[in-house]
Structures are given as C-alpha cells and as structure tokens.
Short mmCIF file of C-alpha atoms in Angstrom, two decimals:
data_model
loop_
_atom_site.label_atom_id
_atom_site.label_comp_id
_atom_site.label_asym_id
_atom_site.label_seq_id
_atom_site.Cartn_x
_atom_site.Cartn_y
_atom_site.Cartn_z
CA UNK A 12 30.12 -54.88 -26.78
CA UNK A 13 33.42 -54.32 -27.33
CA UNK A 14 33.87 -50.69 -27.04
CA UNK A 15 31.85 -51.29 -23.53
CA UNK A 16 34.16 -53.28 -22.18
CA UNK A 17 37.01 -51.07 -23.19
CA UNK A 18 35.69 -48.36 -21.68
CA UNK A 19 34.67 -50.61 -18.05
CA UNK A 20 38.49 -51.83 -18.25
CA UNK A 21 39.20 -48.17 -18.56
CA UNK A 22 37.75 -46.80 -15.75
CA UNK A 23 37.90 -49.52 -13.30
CA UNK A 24 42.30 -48.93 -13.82
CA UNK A 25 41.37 -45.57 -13.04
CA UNK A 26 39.43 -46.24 -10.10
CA UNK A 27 42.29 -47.97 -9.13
CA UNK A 28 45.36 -45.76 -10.06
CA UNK A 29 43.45 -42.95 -7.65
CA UNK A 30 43.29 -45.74 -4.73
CA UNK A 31 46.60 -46.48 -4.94
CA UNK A 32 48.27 -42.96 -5.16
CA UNK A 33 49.53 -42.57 -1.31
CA UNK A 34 46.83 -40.10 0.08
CA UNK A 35 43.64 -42.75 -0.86
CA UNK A 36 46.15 -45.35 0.87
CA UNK A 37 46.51 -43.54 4.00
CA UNK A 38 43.15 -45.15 4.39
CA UNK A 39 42.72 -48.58 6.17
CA UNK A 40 39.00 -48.90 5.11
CA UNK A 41 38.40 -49.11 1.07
CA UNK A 42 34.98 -47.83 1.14
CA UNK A 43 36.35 -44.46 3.00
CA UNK A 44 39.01 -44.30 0.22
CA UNK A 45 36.21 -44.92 -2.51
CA UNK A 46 34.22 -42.34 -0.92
CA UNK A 47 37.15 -39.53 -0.62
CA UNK A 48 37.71 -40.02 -4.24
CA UNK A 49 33.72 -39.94 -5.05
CA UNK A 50 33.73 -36.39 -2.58
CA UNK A 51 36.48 -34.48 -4.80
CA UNK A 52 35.85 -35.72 -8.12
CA UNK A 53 32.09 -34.68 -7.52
CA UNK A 54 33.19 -31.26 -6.33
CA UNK A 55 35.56 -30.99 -9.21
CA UNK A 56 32.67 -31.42 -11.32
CA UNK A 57 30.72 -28.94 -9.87
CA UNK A 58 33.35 -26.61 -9.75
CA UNK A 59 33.49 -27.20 -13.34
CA UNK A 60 29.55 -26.31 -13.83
CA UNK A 61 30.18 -23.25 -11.51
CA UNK A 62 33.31 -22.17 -14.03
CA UNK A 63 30.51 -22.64 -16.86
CA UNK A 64 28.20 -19.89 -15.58
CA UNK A 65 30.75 -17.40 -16.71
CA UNK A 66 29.95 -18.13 -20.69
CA UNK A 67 26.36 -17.99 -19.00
CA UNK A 68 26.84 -14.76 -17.31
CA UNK A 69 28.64 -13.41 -20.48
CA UNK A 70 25.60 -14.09 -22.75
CA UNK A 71 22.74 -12.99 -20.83
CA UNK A 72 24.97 -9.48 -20.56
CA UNK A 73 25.50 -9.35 -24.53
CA UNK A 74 22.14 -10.20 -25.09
CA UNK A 75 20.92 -7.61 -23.02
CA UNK A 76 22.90 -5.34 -23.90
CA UNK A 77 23.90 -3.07 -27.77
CA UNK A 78 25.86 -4.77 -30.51
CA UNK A 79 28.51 -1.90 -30.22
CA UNK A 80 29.56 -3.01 -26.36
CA UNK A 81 29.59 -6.70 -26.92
CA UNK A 82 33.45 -7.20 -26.85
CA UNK A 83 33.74 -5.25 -23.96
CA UNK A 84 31.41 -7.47 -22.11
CA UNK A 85 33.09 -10.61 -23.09
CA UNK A 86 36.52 -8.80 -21.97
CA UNK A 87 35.31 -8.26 -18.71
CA UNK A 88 33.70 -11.79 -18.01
CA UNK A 89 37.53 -12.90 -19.54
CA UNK A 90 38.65 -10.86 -16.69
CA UNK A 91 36.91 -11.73 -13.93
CA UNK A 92 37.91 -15.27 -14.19
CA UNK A 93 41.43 -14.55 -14.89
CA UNK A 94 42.25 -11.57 -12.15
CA UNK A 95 40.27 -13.89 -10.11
CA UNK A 96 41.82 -16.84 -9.78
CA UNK A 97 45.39 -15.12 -9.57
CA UNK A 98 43.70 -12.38 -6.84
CA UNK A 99 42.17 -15.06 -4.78
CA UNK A 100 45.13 -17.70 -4.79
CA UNK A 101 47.59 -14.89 -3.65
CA UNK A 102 45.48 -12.94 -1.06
CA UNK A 103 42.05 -14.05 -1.15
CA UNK A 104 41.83 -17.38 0.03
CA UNK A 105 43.86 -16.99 2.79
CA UNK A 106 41.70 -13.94 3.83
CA UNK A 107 38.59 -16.09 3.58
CA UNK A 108 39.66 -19.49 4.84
CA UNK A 109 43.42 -18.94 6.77
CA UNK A 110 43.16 -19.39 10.72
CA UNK A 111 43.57 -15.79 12.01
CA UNK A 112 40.72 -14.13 14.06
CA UNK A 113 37.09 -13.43 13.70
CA UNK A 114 37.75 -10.47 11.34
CA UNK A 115 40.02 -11.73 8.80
CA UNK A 116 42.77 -14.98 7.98
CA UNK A 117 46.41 -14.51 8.45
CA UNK A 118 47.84 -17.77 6.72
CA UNK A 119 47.74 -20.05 3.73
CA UNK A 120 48.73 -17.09 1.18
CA UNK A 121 49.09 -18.53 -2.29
CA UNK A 122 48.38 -21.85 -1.19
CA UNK A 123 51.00 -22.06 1.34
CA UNK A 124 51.05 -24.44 4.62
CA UNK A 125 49.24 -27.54 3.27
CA UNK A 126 49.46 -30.23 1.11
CA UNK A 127 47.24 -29.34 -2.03
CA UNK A 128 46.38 -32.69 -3.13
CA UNK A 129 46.25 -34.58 0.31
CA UNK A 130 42.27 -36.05 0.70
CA UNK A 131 41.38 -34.15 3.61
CA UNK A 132 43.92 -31.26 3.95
CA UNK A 133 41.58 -27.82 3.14
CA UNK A 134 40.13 -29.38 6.47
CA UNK A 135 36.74 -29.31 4.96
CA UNK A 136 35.80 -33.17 5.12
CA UNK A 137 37.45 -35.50 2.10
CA UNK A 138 38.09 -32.57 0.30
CA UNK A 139 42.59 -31.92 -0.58
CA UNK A 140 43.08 -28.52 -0.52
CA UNK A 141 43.56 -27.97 -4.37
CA UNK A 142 39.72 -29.24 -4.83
CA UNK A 143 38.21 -26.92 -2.25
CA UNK A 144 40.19 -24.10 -3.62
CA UNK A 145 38.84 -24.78 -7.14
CA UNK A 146 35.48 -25.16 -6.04
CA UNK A 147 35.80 -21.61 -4.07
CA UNK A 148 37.83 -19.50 -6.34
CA UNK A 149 34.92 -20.20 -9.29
CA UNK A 150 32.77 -18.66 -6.26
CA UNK A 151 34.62 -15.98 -6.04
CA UNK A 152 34.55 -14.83 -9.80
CA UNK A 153 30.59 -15.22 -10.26
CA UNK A 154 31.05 -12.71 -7.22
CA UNK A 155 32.44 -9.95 -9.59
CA UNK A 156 30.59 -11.12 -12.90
CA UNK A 157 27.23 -10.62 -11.00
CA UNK A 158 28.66 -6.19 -10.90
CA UNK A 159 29.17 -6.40 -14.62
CA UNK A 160 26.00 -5.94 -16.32
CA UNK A 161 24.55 -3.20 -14.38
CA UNK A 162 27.82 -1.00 -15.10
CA UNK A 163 27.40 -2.32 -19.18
CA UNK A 164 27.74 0.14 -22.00
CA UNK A 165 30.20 2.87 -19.96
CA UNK A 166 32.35 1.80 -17.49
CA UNK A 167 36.25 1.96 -18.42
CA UNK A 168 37.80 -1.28 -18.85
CA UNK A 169 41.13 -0.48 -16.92
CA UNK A 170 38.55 0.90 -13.85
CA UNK A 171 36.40 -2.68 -14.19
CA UNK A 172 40.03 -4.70 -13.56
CA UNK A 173 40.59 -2.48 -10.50
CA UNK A 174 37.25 -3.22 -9.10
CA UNK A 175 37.80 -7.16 -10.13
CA UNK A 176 41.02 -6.92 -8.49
CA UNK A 177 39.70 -4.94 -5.14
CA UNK A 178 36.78 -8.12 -4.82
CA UNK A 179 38.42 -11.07 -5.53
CA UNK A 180 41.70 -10.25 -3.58
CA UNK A 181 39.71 -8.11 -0.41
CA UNK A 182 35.88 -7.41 -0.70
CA UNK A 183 34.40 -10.96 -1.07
CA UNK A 184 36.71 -12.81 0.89
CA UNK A 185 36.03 -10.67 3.89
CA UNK A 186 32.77 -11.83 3.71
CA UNK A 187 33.40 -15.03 3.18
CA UNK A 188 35.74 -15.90 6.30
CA UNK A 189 32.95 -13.98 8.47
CA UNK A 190 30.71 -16.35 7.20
CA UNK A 191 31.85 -19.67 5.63
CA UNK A 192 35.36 -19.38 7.42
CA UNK A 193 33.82 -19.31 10.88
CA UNK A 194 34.73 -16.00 11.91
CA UNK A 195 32.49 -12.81 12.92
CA UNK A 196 29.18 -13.87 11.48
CA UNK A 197 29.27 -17.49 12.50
CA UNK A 198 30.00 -16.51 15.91
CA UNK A 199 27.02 -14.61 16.11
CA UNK A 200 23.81 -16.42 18.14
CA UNK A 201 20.11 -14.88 18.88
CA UNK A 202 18.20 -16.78 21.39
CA UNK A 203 20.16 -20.11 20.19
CA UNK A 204 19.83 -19.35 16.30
CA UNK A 205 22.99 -18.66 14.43
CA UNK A 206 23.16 -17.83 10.06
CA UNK A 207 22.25 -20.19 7.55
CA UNK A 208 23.61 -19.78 3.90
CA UNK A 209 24.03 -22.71 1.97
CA UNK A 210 25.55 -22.13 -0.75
CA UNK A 211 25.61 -18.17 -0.43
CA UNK A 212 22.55 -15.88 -1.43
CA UNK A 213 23.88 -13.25 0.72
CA UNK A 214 27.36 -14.45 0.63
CA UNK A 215 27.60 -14.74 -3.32
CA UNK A 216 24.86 -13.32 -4.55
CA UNK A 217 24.09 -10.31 -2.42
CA UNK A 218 27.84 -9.43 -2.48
CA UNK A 219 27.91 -8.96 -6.31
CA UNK A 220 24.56 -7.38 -6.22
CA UNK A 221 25.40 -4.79 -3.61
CA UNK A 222 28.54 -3.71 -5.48
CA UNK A 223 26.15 -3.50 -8.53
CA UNK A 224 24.53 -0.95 -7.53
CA UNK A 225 26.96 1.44 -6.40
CA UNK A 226 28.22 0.99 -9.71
CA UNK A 227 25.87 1.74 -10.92
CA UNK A 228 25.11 4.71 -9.00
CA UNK A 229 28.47 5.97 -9.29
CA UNK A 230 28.62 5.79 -13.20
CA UNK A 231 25.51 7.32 -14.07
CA UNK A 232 22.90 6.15 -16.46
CA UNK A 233 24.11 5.53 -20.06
CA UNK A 234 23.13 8.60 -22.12
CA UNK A 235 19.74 8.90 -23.49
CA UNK A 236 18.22 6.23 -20.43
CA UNK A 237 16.12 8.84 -19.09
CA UNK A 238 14.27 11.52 -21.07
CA UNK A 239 14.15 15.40 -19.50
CA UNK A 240 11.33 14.64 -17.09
CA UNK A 241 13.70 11.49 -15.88
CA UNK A 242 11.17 9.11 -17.71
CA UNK A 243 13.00 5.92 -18.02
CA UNK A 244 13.43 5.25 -21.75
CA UNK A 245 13.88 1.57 -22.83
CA UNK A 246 17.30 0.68 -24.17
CA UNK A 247 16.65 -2.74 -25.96
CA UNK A 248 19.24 -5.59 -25.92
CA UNK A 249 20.99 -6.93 -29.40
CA UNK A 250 20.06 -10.29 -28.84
CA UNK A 251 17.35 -12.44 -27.31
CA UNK A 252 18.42 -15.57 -28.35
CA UNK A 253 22.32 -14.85 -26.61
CA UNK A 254 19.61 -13.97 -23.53
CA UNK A 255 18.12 -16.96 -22.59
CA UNK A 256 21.07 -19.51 -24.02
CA UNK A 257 22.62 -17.61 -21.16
CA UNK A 258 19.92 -18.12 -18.97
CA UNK A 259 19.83 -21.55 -19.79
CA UNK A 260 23.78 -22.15 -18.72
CA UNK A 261 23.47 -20.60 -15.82
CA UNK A 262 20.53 -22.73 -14.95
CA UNK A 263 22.78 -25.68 -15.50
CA UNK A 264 25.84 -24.08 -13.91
CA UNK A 265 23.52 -23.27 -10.52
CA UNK A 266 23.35 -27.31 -10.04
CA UNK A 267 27.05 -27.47 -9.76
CA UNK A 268 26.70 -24.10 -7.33
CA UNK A 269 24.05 -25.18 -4.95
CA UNK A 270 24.45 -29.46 -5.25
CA UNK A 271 28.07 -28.67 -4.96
CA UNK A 272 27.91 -26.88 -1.65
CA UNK A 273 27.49 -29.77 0.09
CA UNK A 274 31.15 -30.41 -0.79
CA UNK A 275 30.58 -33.97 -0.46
CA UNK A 276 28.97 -36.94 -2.89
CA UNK A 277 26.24 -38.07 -0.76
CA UNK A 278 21.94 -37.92 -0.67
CA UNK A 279 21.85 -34.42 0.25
CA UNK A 280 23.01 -33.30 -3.29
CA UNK A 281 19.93 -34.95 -4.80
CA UNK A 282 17.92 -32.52 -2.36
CA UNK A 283 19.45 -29.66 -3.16
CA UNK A 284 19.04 -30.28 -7.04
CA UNK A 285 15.80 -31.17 -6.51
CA UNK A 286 14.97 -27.64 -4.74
CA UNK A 287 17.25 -25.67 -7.42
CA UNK A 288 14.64 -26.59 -9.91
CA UNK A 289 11.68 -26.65 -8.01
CA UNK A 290 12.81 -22.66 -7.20
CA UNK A 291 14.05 -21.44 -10.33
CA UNK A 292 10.88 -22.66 -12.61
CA UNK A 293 8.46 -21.52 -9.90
CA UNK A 294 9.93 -18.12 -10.54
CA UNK A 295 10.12 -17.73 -14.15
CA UNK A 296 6.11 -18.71 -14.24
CA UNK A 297 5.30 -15.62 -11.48
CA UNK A 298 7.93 -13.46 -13.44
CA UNK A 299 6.14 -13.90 -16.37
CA UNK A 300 2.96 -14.14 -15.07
CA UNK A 301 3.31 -10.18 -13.59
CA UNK A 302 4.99 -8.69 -16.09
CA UNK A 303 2.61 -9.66 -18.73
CA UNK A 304 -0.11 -8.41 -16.60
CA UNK A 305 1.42 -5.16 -15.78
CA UNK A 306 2.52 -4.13 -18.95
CA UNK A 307 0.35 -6.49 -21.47
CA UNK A 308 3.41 -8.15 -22.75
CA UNK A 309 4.93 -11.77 -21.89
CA UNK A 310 8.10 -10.19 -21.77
CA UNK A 311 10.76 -12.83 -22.35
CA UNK A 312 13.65 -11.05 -21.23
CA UNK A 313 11.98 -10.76 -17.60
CA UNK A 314 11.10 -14.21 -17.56
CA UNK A 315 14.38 -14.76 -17.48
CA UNK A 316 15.62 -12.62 -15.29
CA UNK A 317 12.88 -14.18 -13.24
CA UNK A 318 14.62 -17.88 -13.59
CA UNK A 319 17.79 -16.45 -12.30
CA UNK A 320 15.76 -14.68 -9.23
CA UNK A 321 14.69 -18.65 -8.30
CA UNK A 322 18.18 -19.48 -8.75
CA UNK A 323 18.99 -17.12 -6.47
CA UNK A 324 16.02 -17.23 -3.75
CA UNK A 325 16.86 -20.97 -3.25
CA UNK A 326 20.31 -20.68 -3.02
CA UNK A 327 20.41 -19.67 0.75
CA UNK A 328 17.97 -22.79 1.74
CA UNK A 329 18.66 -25.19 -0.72
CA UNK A 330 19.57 -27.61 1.54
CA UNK A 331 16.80 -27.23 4.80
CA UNK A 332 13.48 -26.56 2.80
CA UNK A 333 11.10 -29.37 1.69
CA UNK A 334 9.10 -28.95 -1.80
CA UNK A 335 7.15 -26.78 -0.81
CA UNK A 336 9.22 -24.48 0.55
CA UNK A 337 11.53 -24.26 -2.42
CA UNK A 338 8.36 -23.87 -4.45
CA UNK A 339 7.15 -20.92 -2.53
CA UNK A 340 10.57 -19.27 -2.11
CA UNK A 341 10.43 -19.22 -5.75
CA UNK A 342 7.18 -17.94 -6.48
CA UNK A 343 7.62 -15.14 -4.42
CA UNK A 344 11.30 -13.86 -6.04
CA UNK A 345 10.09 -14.15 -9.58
CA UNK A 346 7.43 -11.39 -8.16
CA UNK A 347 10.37 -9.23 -5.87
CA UNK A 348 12.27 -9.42 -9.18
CA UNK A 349 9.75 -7.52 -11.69
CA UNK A 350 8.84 -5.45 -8.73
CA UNK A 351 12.47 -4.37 -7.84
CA UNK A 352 13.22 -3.91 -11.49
CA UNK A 353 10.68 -1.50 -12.02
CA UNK A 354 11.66 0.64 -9.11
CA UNK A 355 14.96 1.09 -9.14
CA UNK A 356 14.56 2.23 -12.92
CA UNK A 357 12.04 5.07 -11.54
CA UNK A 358 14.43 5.88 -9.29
CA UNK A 359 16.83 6.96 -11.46
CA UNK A 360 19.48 4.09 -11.24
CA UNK A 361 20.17 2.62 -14.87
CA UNK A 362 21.19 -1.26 -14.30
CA UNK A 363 21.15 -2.55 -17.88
CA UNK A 364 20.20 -6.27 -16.97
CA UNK A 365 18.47 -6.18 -13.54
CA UNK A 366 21.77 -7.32 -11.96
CA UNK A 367 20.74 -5.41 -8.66
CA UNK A 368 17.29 -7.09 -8.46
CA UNK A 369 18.04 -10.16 -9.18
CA UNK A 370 21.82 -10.93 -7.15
CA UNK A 371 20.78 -8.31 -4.42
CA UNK A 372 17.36 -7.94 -3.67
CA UNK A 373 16.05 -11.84 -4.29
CA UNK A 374 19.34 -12.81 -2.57
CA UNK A 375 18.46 -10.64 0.95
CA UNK A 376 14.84 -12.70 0.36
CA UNK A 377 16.44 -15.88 -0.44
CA UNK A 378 18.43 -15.61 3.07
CA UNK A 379 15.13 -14.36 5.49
CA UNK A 380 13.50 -17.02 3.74
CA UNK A 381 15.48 -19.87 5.58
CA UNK A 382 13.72 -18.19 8.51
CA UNK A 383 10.10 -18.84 7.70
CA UNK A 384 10.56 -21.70 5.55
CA UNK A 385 13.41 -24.06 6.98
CA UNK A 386 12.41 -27.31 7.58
CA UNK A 387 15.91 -29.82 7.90
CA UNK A 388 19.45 -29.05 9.63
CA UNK A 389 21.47 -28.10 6.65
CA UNK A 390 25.12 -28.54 8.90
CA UNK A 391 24.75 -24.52 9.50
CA UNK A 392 21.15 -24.17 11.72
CA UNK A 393 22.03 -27.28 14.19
CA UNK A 394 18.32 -28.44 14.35
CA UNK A 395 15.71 -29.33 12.35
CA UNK A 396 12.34 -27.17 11.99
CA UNK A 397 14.07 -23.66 12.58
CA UNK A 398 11.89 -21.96 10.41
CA UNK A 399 8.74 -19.95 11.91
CA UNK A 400 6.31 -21.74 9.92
CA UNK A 401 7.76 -24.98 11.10
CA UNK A 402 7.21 -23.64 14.85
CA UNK A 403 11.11 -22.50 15.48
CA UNK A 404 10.07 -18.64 16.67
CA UNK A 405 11.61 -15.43 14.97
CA UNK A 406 15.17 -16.05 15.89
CA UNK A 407 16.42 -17.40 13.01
CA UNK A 408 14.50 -14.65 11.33
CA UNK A 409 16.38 -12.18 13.23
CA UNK A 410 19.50 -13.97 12.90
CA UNK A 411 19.24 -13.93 9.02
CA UNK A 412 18.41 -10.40 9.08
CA UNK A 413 21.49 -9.38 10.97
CA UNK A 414 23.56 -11.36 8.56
CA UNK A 415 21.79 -9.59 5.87
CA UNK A 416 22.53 -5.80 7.13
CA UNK A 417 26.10 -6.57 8.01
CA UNK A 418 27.26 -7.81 4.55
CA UNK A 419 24.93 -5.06 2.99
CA UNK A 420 26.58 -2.39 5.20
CA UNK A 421 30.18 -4.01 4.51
CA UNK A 422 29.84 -4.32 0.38
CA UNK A 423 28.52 -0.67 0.15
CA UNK A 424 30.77 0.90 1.83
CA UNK A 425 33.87 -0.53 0.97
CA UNK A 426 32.61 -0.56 -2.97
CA UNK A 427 31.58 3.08 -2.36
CA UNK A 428 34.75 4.13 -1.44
CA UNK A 429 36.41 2.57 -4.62
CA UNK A 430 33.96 3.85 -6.87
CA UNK A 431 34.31 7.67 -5.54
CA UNK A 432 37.95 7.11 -5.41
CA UNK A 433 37.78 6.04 -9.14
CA UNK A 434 35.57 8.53 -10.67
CA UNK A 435 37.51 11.06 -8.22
CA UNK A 436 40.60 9.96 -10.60
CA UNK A 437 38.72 10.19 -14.20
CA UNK A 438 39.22 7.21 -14.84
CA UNK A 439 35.69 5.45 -13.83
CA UNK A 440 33.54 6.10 -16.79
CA UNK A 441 34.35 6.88 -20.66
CA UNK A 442 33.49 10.26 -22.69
CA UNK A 443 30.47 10.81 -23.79
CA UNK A 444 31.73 10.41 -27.16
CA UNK A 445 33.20 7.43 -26.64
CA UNK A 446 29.84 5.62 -25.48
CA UNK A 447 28.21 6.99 -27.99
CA UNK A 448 30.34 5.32 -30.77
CA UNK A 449 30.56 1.74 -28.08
CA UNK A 450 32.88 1.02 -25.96
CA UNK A 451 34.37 -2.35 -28.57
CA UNK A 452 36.02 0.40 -30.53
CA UNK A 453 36.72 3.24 -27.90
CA UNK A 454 37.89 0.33 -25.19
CA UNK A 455 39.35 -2.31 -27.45
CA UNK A 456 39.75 -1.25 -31.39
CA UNK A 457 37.65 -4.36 -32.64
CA UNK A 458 33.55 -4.95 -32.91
CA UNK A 459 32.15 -7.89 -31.93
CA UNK A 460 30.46 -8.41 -35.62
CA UNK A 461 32.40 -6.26 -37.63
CA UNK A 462 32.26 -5.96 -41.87
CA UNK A 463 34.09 -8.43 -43.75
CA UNK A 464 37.00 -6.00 -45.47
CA UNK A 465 37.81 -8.36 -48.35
CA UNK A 466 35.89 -7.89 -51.97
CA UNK A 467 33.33 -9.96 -52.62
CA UNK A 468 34.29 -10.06 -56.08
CA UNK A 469 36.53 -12.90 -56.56
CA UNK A 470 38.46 -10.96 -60.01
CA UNK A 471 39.70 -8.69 -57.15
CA UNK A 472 42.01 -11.09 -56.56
CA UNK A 473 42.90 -12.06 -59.41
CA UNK A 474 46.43 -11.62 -60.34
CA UNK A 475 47.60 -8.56 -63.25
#
C-alpha cells in the first residue's frame, strides 16, 4: 500500500511539473493541456516501439542468414539508425516536411526555424517539433533496414553506409514530402479521390522494398545460390529461433508504427491496433497454410515472413477498414508473399530473407487495398465508404495505383543509379574470396561466435 501510493504521489508531481512548464500553460483550458501532454508522450512511446523494430529487423536478418555474416548484419542495422538520425536531422527532414514547393522542402534544416519542444510547433496537431521529429526519423531508418537483408552475405560495408546515407538524407524524404508533407502526391485528385497511406505501405514499406531489389539485382546472387541450369539452391539461415524472436519484435514494434500514426492519443489508436493484429495473424495462417501445401512442409521461416506481409498489407488502411477488411487484407498478403517469394527466386534475383516480397510487393497490395476495402475517413480520403466494395467507384483505386507507380518509378531509378554508380567504382560487392570466408572477418576482423582463445586447462595459468 505503501509503495502504491509512492508511486501515485510520483506521477501525479509529474503530471503536474509537465502542466506547469510554459508551453502546457500557454493553454487556458486544463483538459487541452492534459490532452497535449497525453498526444506527445503517446507518440514518444510509439516512437520508442518503432526504434525497437531495429533489434527486430536485425534478428530476423541473422537468423536468416550464415553464422559467418552475422556481425556484418548487426553493423549495418547499427548503421542505419545512426547515419539516420544524423542524415535526416541535417537534410532529410527539412526535405520531407520544410514549406518549399510540391517537389521538395526548402527550410527547417537541422531543426532550424521552430521551437523543438513547443506543444504544437511541428504544426502537426499537439505534437512540439522534437516529438514529431522522433517519431519520423525512426520512420525513416526502418526505410533503409527494410534494403538490408536482401543485399546479406556480399555487399561491402563502406557501399551499405553510402546507400544509408543517399536514403535517409535524399531518397525517402522525397517521398515523404510528396506524400505526408503535402506536396506532389497529395495534390493529386481522380474524379474527387486523392491517396490514402496511413501509416506508409507504399511510403515506408514499398520504399525500402523497391531499393531492395535493385540491390539486389545489382550485387548478384551470393555464390553457389543457383546451380548451372540457374536452379535456385537453398541457402539455409543459422538460426530459427533469432528468426521469429525477430518476428515477434517487430510485431510489437508495428503497434507503435501503425497506432502511432495517428500522432495523437485518442479512440482511433485502439482501431488501428485492433486491425494491426487482425492483419498480421490472418497472414501468417494463409502463409503457412500455402507453403505447406506447395512444398509439403509447414515451413516456419515463411510463416513468418508471412506475419510481417500482414504487418505490412494493413499498414496502408489501418485506420479506414472495419474487421473484416483488415482480416481479408491479410489473408490475401500472407498468399502474395509465398507467391512473390517463389518467383523472384526463379527469376534469378537472390533476396536472402524475402525483403522484396514482403516490404515491396504486399506493400503495393496493402495501398490498392484501401481502394476496395476502405470503409471510414482516415483524415487522408475525406469521406467515409471510399472503397469499391463499400460503393465509392474505382477512383480511389486509380488514385492508389498512381501513387503506387510514381514512388515505384522514383525509388528505382534513383537507387539504380547509385547502385551502377557503386559497382561502376568496385566498391559495391566483396571478392569472391572474401564471401566465401564471411564477410565478419573480411568486413570487420571479428565473428559473431568466435572460439574462446584461453586454455581450458586451469594449470595453464598457473604461475612457474
């Protein structure tokens, strides 16, 4: 009883240190103050879950991928967040979110021009700028992770920061301002319908998943992936259990990306939650469901790629589909995913953990699906029942397939261009010799699990 009261003491003077700092004062009505506080702590926290998916996305790549590369993999996810956040504060932000014109921003360059901490000054409801930066630069570096797993096992480290830098600072944030900042993609209406992307199946997801694959194009399959005849050979991960713990984070990490694009604390987070899991479970069953009937197996690994193709599918329409919906957005991208897996392999691309299929392909579904399936005005569509099952025409179907080609179009171009500049240069992929003995040693001198070079005879160290 004691420690209960403590702790009610505790945060009630906390409550009230925050109301009384002189942004939550600038309010004249205390339950608009309360509910500015309740907005950016919530986002904070969901920031937080979002910055969580990286030990998520770092996992599900080790597991998936040889013992020999694992500290390579963990380098890179180390990277991501860290050339992120200093790519996107200086350039990237104000790219994606600065006033300027419909193609890019022109202002608010490392921050500048508004108070960071100021309830209300991102311009982007309650939130002070310093939150809504948070939440967005954690965005912006599950952008890049998503490109990291299909170029696993023999990309060059120093080439990987380049093509962190090169999305976090210019690629992604392009996108981003065309689309969540208002400019050329927001502008765009068809017969009355304009885009609808929640919290960014196209914007996030498709991104990464585009830049995947020229990556992965551009490197080449790892050596030994595809016998004379170009059979595809399997290359099994090191760990299943790193796999799904992975999957598992980012499962609870996608609350905090989809509930926390509503960038506010109120009943529509509970919706979006709701959908997230509805989605992402309806997947893994279909995932599972066809690979074990096309190849006899319950493959677990593809079950879990099939959870993150839910995750994915729902993330567009999170926020205007009803149960069913979600449920049937689902269903249908745990089947796209085994599907698309399958045929990019026979055609010759090599993308170590389905990145492409997953991020790209169930992200492009995940956006049309918001035209057959919306239901409720999610603050993008403007109206309720937009979707064609729901009687709002093909508009918003066309709409969300014109948003689709233009960011597709954008990402592999511009990501084509750095990859052909890079392996132009040498400097895109390692030897041969130097995937064959993993790219731990070859990239950074140290294994992920390497031999204990003590004795294990304690009269070793004894002394003469």
């Amino acid at each position: 009883m004691k420690r209960r009261t403590l702790v009610a003491l505790g945060v009630t003077g906390a409550v009230v240190a925050v109301l009384s700092t002189p942004a939550a004062a600038q309010s004249t009505d205390p339950a608009a103050a309360v509910q500015a506080v309740l907005d950016n702590v919530w986002v904070l926290v969901a920031g937080a879950l979002v910055f969580f998916m990286q030990a998520g996305f770092a996992l599900l790549e080790a597991g998936l991928t040889r013992a020999k590369n694992v500290t390579n993999i963990m380098a890179k996810n180390l990277a991501d967040m860290s050339v992120g956040v200093i790519a996107f504060l200086a350039v990237g932000y104000g790219l994606a979110f600065g006033a300027g014109n419909a193609w890019w921003g022109t202002e608010g360059f490392f921050l500048s021009g508004s108070p960071l901490f100021e309830f209300g000054s991102s311009g982007v409801g309650n939130l002070s700028t310093a939150t809504f930066f948070f939440f967005q630069v954690v965005f912006a570096a599950t952008a890049v992770t998503i490109a990291s797993g299909a170029m696993a096992e023999r990309a060059r480290f120093k080439a990987y920061l380049l093509f962190s830098l090169a999305m976090s600072a210019f690629i992604y944030p392009m996108v981003v301002h065309w689309t969540w900042g208002g400019g050329l993609i927001a502008d765009i209406s068809i017969g009355g319908a304009v885009y609808s992307d929640f919290a960014g199946s196209t914007v996030v997801h498709s991104t990464g998943g585009w830049a995947a694959l020229m990556g992965a194009i551009f490197l080449g399959p790892r050596l030994g992936k595809f016998g004379p005849g170009g059979a595809p050979r399997p290359i099994p991960g090191h760990s299943m259990p790193m796999t799904i713990l992975g999957v598992f984070i980012l499962w609870l990490g996608w609350f905090g990306f989809n509930a926390g694009s509503e960038l506010a604390a109120d009943g529509v987070v509970m919706v979006v939650a709701l959908n997230t899991a509805i989605a992402a479970a309806a997947s893994t069953l279909t995932a599972g469901a066809v690979v074990w009937l096309r190849t006899g197996k319950p493959d677990v690994a593809m079950a879990g790629n099939g959870t993150l193709a839910g995750l994915v599918g729902i993330t567009a329409g999170c926020a205007t589909m009803n149960v069913l919906g979600s449920l049937v957005t689902g269903a249908v991208a745990g089947v796209l995913v085994v599907c698309s897996v399958f045929f990019i392999e026979r055609k010759g691309v090599d993308d170590p953990v389905g990145a492409v299929s997953v991020h790209g392909v169930c992200g492009v579904w995940g956006t049309l699906a918001i035209g057959l399936f919306a239901r409720y005005d999610d603050a993008f569509l403007g109206r309720d029942n937009a979707g064609l099952f729901y009687g709002g025409g093909g508009w918003q179907l066309l709409v969300q397939f014109v948003f689709v080609l233009i960011v597709l179009a954008w990402t592999l171009v511009t990501t084509g261009i750095l990859f052909a500049m890079l392996r132009r240069f040498g400097v895109l992929r390692v030897s041969a010799a130097e995937e064959a003995r993993g790219l731990d040693l070859a990239e950074h001198g140290a294994g992920a699990y390497p031999t204990d070079p003590m004795p294990r005879d304690e009269r070793a160290y004894e002394q003469p």
